[in-house]
CSV table of C-alpha atoms in Angstrom, one decimal:
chain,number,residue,atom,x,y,z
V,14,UNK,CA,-4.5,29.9,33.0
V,15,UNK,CA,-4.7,33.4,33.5
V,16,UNK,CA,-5.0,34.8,37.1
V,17,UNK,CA,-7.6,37.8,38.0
V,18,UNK,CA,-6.4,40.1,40.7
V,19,UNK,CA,-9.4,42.0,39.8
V,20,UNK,CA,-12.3,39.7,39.5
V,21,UNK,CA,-15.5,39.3,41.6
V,22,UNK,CA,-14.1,37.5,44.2
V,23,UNK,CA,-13.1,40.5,45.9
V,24,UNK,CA,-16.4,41.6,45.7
V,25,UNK,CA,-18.0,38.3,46.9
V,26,UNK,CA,-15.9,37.7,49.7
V,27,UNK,CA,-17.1,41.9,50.9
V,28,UNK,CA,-20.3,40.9,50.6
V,29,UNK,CA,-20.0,38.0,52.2
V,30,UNK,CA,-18.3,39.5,55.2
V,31,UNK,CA,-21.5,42.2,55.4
V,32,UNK,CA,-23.4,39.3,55.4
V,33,UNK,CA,-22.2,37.3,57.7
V,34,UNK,CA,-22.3,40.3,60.7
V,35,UNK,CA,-25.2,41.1,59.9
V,36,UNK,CA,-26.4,37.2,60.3
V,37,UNK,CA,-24.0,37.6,64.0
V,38,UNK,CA,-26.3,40.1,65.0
V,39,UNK,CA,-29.6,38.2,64.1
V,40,UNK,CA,-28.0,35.2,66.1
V,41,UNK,CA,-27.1,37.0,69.7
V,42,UNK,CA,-30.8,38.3,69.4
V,43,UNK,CA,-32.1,35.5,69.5
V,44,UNK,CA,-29.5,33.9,72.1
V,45,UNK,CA,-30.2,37.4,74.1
V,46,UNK,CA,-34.0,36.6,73.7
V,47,UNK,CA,-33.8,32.6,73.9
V,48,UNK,CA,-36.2,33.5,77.7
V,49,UNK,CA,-38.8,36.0,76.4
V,50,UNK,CA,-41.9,35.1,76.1
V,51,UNK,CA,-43.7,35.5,73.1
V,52,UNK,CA,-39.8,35.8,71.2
V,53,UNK,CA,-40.2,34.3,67.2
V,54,UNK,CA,-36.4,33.3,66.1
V,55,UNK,CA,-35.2,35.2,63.4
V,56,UNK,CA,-32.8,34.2,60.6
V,57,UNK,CA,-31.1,35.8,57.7
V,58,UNK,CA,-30.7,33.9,54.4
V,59,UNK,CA,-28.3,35.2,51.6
V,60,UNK,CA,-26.1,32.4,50.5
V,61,UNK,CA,-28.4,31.4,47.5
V,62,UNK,CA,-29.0,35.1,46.5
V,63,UNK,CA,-24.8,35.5,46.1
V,64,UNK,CA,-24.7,32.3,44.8
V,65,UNK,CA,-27.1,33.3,41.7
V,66,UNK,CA,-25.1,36.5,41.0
V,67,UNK,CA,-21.9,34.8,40.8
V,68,UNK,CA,-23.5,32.3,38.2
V,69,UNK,CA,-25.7,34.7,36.6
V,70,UNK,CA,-22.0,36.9,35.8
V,71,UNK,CA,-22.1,38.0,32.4
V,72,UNK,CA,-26.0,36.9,31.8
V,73,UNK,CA,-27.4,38.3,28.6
V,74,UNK,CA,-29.7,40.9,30.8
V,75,UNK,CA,-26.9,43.4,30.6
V,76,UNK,CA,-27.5,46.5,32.6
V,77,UNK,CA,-26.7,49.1,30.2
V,78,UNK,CA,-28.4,52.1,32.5
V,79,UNK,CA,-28.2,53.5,35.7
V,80,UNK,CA,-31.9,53.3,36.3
V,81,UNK,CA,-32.3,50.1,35.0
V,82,UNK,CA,-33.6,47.6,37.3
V,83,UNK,CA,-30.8,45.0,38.5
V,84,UNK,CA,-30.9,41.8,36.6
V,85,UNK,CA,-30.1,40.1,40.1
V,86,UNK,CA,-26.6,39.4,38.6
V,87,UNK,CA,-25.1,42.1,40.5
V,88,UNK,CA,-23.2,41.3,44.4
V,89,UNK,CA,-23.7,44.8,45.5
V,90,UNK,CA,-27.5,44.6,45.6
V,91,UNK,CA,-27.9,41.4,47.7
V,92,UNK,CA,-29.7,42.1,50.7
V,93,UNK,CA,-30.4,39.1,52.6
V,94,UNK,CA,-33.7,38.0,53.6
V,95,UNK,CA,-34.4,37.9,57.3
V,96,UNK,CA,-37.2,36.1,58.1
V,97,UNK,CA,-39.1,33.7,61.2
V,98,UNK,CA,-37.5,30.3,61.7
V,99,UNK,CA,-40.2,28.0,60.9
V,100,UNK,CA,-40.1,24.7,62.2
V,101,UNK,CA,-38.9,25.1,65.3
V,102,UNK,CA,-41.1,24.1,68.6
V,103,UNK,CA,-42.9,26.4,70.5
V,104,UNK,CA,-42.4,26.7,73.5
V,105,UNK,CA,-45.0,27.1,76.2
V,106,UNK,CA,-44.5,31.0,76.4
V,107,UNK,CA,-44.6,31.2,72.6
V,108,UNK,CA,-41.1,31.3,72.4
V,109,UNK,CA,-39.2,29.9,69.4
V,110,UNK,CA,-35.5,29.9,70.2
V,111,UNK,CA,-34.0,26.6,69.8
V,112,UNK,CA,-30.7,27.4,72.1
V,113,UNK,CA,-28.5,24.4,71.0
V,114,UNK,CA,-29.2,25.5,67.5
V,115,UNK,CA,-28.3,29.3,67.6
V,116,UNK,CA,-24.6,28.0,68.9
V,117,UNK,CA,-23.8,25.6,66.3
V,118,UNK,CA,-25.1,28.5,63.8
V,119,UNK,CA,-23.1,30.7,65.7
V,120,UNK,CA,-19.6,29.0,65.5
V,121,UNK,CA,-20.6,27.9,62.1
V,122,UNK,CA,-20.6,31.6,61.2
V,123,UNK,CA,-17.2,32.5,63.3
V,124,UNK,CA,-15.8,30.4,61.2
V,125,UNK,CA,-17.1,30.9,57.7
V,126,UNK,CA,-16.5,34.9,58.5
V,127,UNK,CA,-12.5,34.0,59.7
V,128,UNK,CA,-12.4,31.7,56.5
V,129,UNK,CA,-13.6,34.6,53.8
V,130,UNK,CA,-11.7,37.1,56.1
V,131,UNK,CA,-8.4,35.0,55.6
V,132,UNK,CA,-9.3,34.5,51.8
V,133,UNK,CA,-9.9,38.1,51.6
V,134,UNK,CA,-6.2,39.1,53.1
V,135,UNK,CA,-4.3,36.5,50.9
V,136,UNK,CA,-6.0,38.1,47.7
V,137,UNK,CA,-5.0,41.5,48.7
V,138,UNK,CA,-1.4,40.3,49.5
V,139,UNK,CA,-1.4,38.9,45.9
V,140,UNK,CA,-2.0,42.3,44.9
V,141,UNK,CA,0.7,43.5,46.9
V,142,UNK,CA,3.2,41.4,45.0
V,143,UNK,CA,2.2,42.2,41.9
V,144,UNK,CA,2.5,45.6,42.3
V,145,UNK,CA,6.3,45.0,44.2
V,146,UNK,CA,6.3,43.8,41.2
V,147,UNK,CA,7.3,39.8,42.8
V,148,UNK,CA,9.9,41.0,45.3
V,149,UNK,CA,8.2,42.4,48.2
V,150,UNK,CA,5.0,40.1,49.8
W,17,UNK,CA,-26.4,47.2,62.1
W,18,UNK,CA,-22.5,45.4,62.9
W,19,UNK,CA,-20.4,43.5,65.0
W,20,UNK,CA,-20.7,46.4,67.7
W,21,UNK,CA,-24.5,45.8,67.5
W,22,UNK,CA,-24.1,42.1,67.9
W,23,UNK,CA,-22.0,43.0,71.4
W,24,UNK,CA,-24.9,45.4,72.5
W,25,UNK,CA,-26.9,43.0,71.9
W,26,UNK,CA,-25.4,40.3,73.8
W,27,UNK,CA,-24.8,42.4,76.6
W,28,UNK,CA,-28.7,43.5,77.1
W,29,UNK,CA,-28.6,39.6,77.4
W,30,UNK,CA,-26.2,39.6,80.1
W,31,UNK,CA,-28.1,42.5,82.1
W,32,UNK,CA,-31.3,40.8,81.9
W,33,UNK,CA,-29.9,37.2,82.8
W,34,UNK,CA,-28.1,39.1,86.1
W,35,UNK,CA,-31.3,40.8,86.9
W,36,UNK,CA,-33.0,37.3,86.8
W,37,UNK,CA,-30.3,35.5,89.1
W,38,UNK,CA,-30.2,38.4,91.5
W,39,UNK,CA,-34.4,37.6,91.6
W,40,UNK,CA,-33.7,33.9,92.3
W,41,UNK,CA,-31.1,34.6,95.0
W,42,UNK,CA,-33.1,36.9,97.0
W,43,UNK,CA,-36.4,33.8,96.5
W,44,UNK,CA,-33.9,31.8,98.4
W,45,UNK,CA,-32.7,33.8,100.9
W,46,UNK,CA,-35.7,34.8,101.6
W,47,UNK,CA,-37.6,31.3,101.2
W,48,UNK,CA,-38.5,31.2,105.0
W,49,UNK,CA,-39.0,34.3,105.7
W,50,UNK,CA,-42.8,35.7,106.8
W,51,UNK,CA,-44.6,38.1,104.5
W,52,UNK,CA,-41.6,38.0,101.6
W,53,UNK,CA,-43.2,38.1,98.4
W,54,UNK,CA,-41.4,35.5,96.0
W,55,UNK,CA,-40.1,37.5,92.8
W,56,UNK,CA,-39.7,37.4,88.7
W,57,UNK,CA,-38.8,39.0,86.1
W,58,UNK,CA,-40.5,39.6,83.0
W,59,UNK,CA,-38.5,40.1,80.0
W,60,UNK,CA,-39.6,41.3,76.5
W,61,UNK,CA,-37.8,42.1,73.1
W,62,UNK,CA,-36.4,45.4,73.0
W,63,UNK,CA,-35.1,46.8,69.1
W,64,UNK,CA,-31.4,48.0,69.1
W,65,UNK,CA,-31.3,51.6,68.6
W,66,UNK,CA,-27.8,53.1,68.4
W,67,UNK,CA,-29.4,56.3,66.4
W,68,UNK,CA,-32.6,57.9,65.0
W,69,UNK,CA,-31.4,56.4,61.6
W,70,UNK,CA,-31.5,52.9,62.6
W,71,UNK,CA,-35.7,53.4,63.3
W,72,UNK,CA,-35.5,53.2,59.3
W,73,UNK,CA,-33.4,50.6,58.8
W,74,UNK,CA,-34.8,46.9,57.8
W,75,UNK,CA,-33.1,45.6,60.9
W,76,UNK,CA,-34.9,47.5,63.5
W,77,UNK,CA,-37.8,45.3,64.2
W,78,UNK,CA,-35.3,42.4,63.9
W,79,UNK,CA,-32.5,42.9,65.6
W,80,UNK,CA,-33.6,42.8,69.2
W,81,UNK,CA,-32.3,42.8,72.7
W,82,UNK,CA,-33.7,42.0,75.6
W,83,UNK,CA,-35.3,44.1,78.5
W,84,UNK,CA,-36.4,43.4,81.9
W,85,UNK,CA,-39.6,45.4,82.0
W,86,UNK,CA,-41.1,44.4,85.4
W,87,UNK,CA,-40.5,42.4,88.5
W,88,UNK,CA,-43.7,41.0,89.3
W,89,UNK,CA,-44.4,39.9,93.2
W,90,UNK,CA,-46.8,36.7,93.9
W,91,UNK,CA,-49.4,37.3,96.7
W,92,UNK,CA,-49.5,33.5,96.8
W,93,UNK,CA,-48.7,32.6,100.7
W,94,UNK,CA,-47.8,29.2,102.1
W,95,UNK,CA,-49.4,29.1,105.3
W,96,UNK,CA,-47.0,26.7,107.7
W,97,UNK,CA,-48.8,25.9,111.2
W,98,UNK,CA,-46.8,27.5,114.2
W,99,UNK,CA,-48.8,28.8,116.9
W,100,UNK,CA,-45.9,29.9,119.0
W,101,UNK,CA,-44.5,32.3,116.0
W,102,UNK,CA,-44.7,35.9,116.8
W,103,UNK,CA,-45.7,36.4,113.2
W,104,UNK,CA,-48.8,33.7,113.4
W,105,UNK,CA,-52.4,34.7,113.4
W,106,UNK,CA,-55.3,33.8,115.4
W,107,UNK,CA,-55.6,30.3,113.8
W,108,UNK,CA,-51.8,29.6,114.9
W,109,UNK,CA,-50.8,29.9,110.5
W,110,UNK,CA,-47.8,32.0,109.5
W,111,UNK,CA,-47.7,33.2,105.9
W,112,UNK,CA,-44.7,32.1,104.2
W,113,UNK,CA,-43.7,33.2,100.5
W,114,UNK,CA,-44.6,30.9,97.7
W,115,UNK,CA,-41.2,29.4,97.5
W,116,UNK,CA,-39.9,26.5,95.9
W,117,UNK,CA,-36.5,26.1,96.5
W,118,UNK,CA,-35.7,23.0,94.0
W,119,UNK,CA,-37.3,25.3,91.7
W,120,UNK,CA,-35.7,28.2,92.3
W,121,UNK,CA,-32.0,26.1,91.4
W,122,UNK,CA,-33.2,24.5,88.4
W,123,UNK,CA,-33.9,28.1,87.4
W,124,UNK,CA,-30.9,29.5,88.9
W,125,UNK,CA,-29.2,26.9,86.4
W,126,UNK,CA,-31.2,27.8,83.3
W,127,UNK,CA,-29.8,31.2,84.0
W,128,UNK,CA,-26.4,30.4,84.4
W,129,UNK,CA,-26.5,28.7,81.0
W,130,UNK,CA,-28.4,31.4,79.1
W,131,UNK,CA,-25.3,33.7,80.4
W,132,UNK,CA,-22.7,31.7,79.6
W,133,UNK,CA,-24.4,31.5,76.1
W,134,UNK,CA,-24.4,35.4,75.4
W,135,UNK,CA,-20.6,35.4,76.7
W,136,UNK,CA,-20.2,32.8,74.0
W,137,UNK,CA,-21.7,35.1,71.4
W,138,UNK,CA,-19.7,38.3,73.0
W,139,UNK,CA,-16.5,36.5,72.5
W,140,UNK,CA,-17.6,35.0,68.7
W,141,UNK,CA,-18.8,38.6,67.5
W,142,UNK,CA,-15.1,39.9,69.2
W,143,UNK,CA,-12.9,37.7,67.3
W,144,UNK,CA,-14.7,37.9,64.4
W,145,UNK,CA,-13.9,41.9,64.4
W,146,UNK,CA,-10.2,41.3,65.2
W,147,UNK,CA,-9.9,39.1,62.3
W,148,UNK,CA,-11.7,41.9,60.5
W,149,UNK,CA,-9.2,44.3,61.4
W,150,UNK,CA,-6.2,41.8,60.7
W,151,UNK,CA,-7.4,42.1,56.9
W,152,UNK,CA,-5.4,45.3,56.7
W,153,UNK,CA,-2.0,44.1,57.6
């Protein structure tokens, strides 16, 4: 078994990071807003999107151009999709923020962004001893 | 759009919360008090603007804080029957404000917990960027 210090995991776990902000800040707006009227819950999707470009790695659509288009194999283009939570109830005043909800999303994220953090540090440390060449960590 | 947005964001949350608590305390202090006018807030979405640049970015319309805009009065009098008040009119009725007081907890509640909630978020969206910085080390 051969170990990559170089492969896309690096490059997932960045992305993932990004992600997982930007998802922070779609989740305190709607805790900030869960008492305005009129308020539709947002929420950001990207976990199948980076899932598909880790699988699609090395697909036969090879990008062999700047301007091609990207074959959706590629981490750095993953956007996210932010859209309206759907099936939540409406309240009264045509809000949509299910309270109880946005927390467990909220700690859920805390601690998916600390894990890929964490994951993130122990790859570059392995780098770090490769190039001390084993002695120094 | 990052973890400093997510604060901002939390914080509008804060303001607006205080604003509606300060609203409820002065309903109750002033529950028996002649010609008060019972008071509320009325919040609304407000887009997180650090800079011009942000106007273009997708977040803008999604990424929202909240806003008191107005603090409306209701006309709506109780009248209580006391002839002898100095305040009464010529049918012995003083005009009291619209006042619930059970309601006015229950609400002073709901805004204690929607607080606590953005603090929450505050304090998830601070850790999250220490454990950002700790990649480094």
């Amino acid at each position: 078994m051969t170990i990559k210090v170089f492969d896309r995991t690096l490059e997932a776990l960045s992305k993932s990071l990004d992600m997982r902000s930007e998802r922070q800040v779609i989740i305190s707006s709607n805790i900030a807003n869960s008492d305005t009227p009129g308020y539709q819950a947002q929420e950001l999707d990207f976990e199948g999107a980076l899932a598909n470009a880790l699988t699609l790695d090395g697909s036969p659509v090879a990008r062999t151009h700047d301007k091609h288009f990207a074959a959706g194999g590629e981490i750095d283009d993953i956007q996210g999709e932010i859209f309206n939570q759907v099936n939540n109830v409406v309240r009264e005043d045509g809000n949509t923020v299910d309270r109880d909800a946005e927390m467990a999303s909220l700690a859920e994220n805390q601690l998916l962004y600390t894990a890929a953090a964490d994951m993130l540090k122990k790859k570059l440390a392995m780098l770090r001893y490769a190039i001390a060449d084993g002695g120094g960590n | 759009m990052d973890l400093l947005s997510s604060m901002r964001i939390s914080a509008t949350g804060l303001a607006a919360q205080d604003v509606r608590i300060n609203t409820i305390s002065s309903n109750i202090a002033n529950a028996e008090t002649p010609g008060y006018q019972r008071k509320d807030p009325i919040f609304s979405a407000n887009a997180d603007r650090e800079n011009f640049g942000e106007i273009l970015s997708r977040m803008d319309e999604k990424a929202q804080g909240v806003l008191v805009t107005e603090i409306v009065e209701s006309d709506k009098m109780r009248l209580h029957y006391d002839p002898r008040h100095p305040k009464a009119n010529a049918e012995g009725y003083v005009e009291m404000p619209d006042v619930n007081v059970v309601q006015e907890t229950a609400n002073m509640l709901a805004a204690s917990r929607a607080y606590e909630a953005n603090i929450t978020a505050i304090n998830a969206a601070k850790s999250m960027a220490l454990k950002a910085l700790d990649i480094g080390k």
